[in-house]
N, CA, C and O atoms as CSV, one atom per row, in Angstrom:
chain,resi,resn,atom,element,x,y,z
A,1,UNK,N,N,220.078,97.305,88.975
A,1,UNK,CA,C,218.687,97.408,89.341
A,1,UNK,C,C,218.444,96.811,90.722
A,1,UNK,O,O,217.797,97.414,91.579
A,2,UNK,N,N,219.005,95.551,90.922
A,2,UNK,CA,C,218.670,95.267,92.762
A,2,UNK,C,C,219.217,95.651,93.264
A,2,UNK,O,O,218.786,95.400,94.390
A,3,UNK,N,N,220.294,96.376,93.391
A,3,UNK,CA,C,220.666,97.218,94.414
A,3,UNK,C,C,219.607,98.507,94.524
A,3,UNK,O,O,219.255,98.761,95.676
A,4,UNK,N,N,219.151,99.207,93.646
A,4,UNK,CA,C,218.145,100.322,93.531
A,4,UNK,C,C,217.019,99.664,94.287
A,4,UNK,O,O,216.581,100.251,95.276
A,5,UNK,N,N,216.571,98.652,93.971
A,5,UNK,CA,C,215.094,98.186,94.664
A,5,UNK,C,C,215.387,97.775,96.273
A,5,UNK,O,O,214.485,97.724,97.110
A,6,UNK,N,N,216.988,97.453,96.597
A,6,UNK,CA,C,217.717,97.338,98.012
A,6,UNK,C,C,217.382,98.651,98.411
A,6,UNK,O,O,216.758,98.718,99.470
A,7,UNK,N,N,217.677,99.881,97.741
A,7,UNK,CA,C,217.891,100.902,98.912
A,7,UNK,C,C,216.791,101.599,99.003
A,7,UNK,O,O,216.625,102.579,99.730
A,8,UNK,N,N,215.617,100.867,97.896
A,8,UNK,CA,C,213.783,101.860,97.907
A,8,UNK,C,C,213.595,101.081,99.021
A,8,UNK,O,O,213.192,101.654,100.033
A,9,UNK,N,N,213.876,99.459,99.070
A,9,UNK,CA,C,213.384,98.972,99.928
A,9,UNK,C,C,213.200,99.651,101.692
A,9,UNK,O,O,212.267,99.923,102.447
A,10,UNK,N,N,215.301,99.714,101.734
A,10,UNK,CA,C,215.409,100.120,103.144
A,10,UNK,C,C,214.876,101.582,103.392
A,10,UNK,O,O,214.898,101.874,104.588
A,11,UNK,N,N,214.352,102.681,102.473
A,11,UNK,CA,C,214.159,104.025,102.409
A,11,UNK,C,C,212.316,103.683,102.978
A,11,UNK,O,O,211.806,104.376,103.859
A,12,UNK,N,N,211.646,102.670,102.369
A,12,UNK,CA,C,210.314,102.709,102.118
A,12,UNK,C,C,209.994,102.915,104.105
A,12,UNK,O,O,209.263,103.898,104.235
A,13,UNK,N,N,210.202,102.530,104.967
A,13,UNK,CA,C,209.733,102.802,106.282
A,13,UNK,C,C,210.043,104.110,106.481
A,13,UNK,O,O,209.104,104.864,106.735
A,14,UNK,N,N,211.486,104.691,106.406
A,14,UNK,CA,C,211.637,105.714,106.693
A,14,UNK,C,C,210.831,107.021,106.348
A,14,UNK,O,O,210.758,107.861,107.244
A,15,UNK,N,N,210.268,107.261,105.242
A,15,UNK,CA,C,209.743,108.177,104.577
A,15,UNK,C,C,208.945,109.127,105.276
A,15,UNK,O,O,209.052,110.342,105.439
A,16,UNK,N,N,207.855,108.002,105.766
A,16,UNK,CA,C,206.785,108.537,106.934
A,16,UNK,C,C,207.418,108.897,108.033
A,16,UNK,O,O,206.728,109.269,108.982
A,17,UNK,N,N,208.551,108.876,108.132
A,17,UNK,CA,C,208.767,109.494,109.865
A,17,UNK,C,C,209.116,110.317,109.517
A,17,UNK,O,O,209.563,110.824,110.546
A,18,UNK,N,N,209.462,111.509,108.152
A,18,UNK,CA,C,210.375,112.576,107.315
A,18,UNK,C,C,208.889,113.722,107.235
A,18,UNK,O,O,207.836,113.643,106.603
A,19,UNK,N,N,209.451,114.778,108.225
A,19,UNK,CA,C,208.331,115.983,108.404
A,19,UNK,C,C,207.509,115.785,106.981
A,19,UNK,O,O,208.289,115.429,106.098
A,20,UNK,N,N,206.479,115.885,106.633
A,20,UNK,CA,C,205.812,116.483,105.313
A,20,UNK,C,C,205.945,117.510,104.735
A,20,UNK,O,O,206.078,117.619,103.516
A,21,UNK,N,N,205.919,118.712,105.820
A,21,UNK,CA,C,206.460,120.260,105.584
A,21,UNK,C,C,207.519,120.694,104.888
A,21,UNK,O,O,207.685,121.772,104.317
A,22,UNK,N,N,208.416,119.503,105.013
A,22,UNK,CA,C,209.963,119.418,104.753
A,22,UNK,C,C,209.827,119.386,102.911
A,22,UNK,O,O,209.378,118.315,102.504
A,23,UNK,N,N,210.099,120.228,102.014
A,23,UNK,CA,C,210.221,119.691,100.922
A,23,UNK,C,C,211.148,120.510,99.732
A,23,UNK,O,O,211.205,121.738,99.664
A,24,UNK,N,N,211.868,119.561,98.803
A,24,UNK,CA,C,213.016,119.962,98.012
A,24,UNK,C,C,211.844,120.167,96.492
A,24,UNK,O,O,210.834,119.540,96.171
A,25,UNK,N,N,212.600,121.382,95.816
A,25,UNK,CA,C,212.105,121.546,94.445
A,25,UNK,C,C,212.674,120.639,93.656
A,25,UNK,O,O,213.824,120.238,93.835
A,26,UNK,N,N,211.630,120.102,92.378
A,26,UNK,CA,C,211.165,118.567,91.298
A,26,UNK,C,C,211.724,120.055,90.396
A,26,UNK,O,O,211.891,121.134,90.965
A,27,UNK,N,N,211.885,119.901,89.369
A,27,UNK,CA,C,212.544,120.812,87.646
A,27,UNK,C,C,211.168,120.849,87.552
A,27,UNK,O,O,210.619,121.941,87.403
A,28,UNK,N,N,210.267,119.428,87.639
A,28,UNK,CA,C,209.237,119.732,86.895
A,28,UNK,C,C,207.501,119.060,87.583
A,28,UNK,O,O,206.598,118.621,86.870
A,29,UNK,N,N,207.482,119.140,88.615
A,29,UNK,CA,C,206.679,118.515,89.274
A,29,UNK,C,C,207.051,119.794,90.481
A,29,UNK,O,O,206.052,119.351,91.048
A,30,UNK,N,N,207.397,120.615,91.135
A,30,UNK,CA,C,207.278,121.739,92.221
A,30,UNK,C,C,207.900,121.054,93.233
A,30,UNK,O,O,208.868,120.317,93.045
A,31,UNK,N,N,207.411,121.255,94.251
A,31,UNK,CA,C,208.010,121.168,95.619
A,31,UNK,C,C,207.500,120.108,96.012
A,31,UNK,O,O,206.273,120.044,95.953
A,32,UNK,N,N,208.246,118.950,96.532
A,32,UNK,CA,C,207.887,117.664,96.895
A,32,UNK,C,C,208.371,117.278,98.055
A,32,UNK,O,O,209.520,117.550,98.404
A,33,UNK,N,N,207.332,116.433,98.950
A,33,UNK,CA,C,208.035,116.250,100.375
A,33,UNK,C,C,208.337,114.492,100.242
A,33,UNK,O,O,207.926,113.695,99.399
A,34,UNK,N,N,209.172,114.298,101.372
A,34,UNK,CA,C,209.949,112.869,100.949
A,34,UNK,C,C,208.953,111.614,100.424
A,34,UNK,O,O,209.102,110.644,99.681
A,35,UNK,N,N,208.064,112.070,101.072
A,35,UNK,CA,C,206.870,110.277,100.465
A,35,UNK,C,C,206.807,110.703,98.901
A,35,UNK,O,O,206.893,109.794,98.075
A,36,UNK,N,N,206.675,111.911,98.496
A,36,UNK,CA,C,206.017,112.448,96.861
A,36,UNK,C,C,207.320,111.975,96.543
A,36,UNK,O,O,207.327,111.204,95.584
A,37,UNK,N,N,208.523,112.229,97.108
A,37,UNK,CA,C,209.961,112.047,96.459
A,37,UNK,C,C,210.010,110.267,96.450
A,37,UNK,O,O,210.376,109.653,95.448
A,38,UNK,N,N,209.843,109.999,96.948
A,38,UNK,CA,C,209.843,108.164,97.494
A,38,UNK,C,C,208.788,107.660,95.929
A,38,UNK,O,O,208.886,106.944,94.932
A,39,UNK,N,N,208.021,108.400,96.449
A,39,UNK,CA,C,206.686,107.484,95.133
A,39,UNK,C,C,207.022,108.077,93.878
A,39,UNK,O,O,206.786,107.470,92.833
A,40,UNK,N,N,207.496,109.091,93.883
A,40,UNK,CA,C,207.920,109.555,92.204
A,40,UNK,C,C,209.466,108.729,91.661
A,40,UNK,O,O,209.628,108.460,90.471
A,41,UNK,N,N,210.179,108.505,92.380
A,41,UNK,CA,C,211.278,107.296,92.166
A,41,UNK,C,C,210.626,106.047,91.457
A,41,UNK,O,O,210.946,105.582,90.363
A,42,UNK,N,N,209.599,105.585,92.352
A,42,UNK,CA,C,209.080,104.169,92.312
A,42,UNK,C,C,208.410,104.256,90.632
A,42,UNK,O,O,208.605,103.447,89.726
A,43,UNK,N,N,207.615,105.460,90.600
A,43,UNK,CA,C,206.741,105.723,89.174
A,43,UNK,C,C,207.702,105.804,87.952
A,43,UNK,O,O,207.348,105.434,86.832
A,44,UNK,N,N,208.767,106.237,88.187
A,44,UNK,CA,C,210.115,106.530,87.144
A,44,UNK,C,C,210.720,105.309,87.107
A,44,UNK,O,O,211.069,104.872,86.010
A,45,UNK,N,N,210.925,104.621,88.186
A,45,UNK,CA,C,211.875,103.259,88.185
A,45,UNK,C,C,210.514,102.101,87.108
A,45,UNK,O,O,211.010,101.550,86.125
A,46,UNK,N,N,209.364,101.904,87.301
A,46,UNK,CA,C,208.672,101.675,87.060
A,46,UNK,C,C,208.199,101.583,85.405
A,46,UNK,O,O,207.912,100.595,84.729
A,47,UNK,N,N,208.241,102.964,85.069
A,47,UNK,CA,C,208.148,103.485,83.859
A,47,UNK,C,C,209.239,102.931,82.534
A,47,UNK,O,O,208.985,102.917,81.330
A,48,UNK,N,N,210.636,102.456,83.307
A,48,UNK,CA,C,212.113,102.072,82.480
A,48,UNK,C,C,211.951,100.772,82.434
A,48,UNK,O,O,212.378,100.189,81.438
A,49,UNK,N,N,211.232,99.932,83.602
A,49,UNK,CA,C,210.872,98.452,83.383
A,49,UNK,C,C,209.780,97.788,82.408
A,49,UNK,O,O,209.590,96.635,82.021
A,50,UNK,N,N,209.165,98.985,82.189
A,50,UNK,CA,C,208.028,98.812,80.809
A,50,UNK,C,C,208.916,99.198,79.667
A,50,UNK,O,O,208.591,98.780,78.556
A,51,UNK,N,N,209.833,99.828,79.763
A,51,UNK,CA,C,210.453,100.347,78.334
A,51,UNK,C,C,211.415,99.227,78.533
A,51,UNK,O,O,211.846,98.952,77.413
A,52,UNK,N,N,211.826,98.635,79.215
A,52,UNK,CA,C,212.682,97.315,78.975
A,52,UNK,C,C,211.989,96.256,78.127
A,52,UNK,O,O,212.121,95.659,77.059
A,53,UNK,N,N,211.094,96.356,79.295
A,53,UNK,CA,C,210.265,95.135,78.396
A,53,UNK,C,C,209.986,95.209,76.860
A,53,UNK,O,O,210.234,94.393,75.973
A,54,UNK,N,N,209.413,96.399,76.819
A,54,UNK,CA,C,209.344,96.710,75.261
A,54,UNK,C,C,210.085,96.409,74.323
A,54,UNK,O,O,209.830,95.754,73.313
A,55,UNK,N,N,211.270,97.020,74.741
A,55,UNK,CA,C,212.629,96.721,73.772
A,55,UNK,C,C,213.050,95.243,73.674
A,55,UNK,O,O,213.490,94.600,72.722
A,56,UNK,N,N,212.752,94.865,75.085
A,56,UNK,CA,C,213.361,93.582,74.642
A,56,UNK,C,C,212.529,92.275,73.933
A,56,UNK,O,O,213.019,91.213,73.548
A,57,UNK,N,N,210.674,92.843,73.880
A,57,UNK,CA,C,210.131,92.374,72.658
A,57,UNK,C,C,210.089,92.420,71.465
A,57,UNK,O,O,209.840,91.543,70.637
A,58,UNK,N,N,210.468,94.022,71.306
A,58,UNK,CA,C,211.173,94.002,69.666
A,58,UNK,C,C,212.136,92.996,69.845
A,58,UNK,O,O,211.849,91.965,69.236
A,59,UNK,N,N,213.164,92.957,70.469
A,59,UNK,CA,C,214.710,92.463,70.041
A,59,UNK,C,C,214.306,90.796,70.045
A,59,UNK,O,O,215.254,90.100,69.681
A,60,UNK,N,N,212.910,89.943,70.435
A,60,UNK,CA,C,212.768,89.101,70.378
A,60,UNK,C,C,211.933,88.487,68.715
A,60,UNK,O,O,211.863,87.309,68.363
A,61,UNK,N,N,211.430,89.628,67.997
A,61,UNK,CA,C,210.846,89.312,66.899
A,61,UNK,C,C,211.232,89.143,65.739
A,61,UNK,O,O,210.428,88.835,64.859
């Protein structure tokens, strides 16, 4: 996991200098340009740290 939050980190300036126009197809979200790609990482990385937590309150009861 800190290495992942190392390389959002060093990615997070870059994003904005990455055309907008520029964009790769999501399976399930369409065509996304690098900031949508940047912030949909962060929302997913995000999403597994609540399901950690979770689990690891069951595993505490």
């Amino acid at each position: 996991m800190e290495q992942l939050i190392l390389r959002l980190s060093k990615w997070e300036s870059e994003v904005d200098n990455i055309n907008p126009n520029c964009k790769v197809e999501h399976g399930g979200f369409g065509w996304l340009n690098a900031r949508e790609w940047y912030d949909l990482v962060g929302m997913h990385f995000r999403h597994h740290l609540r399901q950690k937590d979770e689990l690891e309150q069951r595993l505490v009861k």
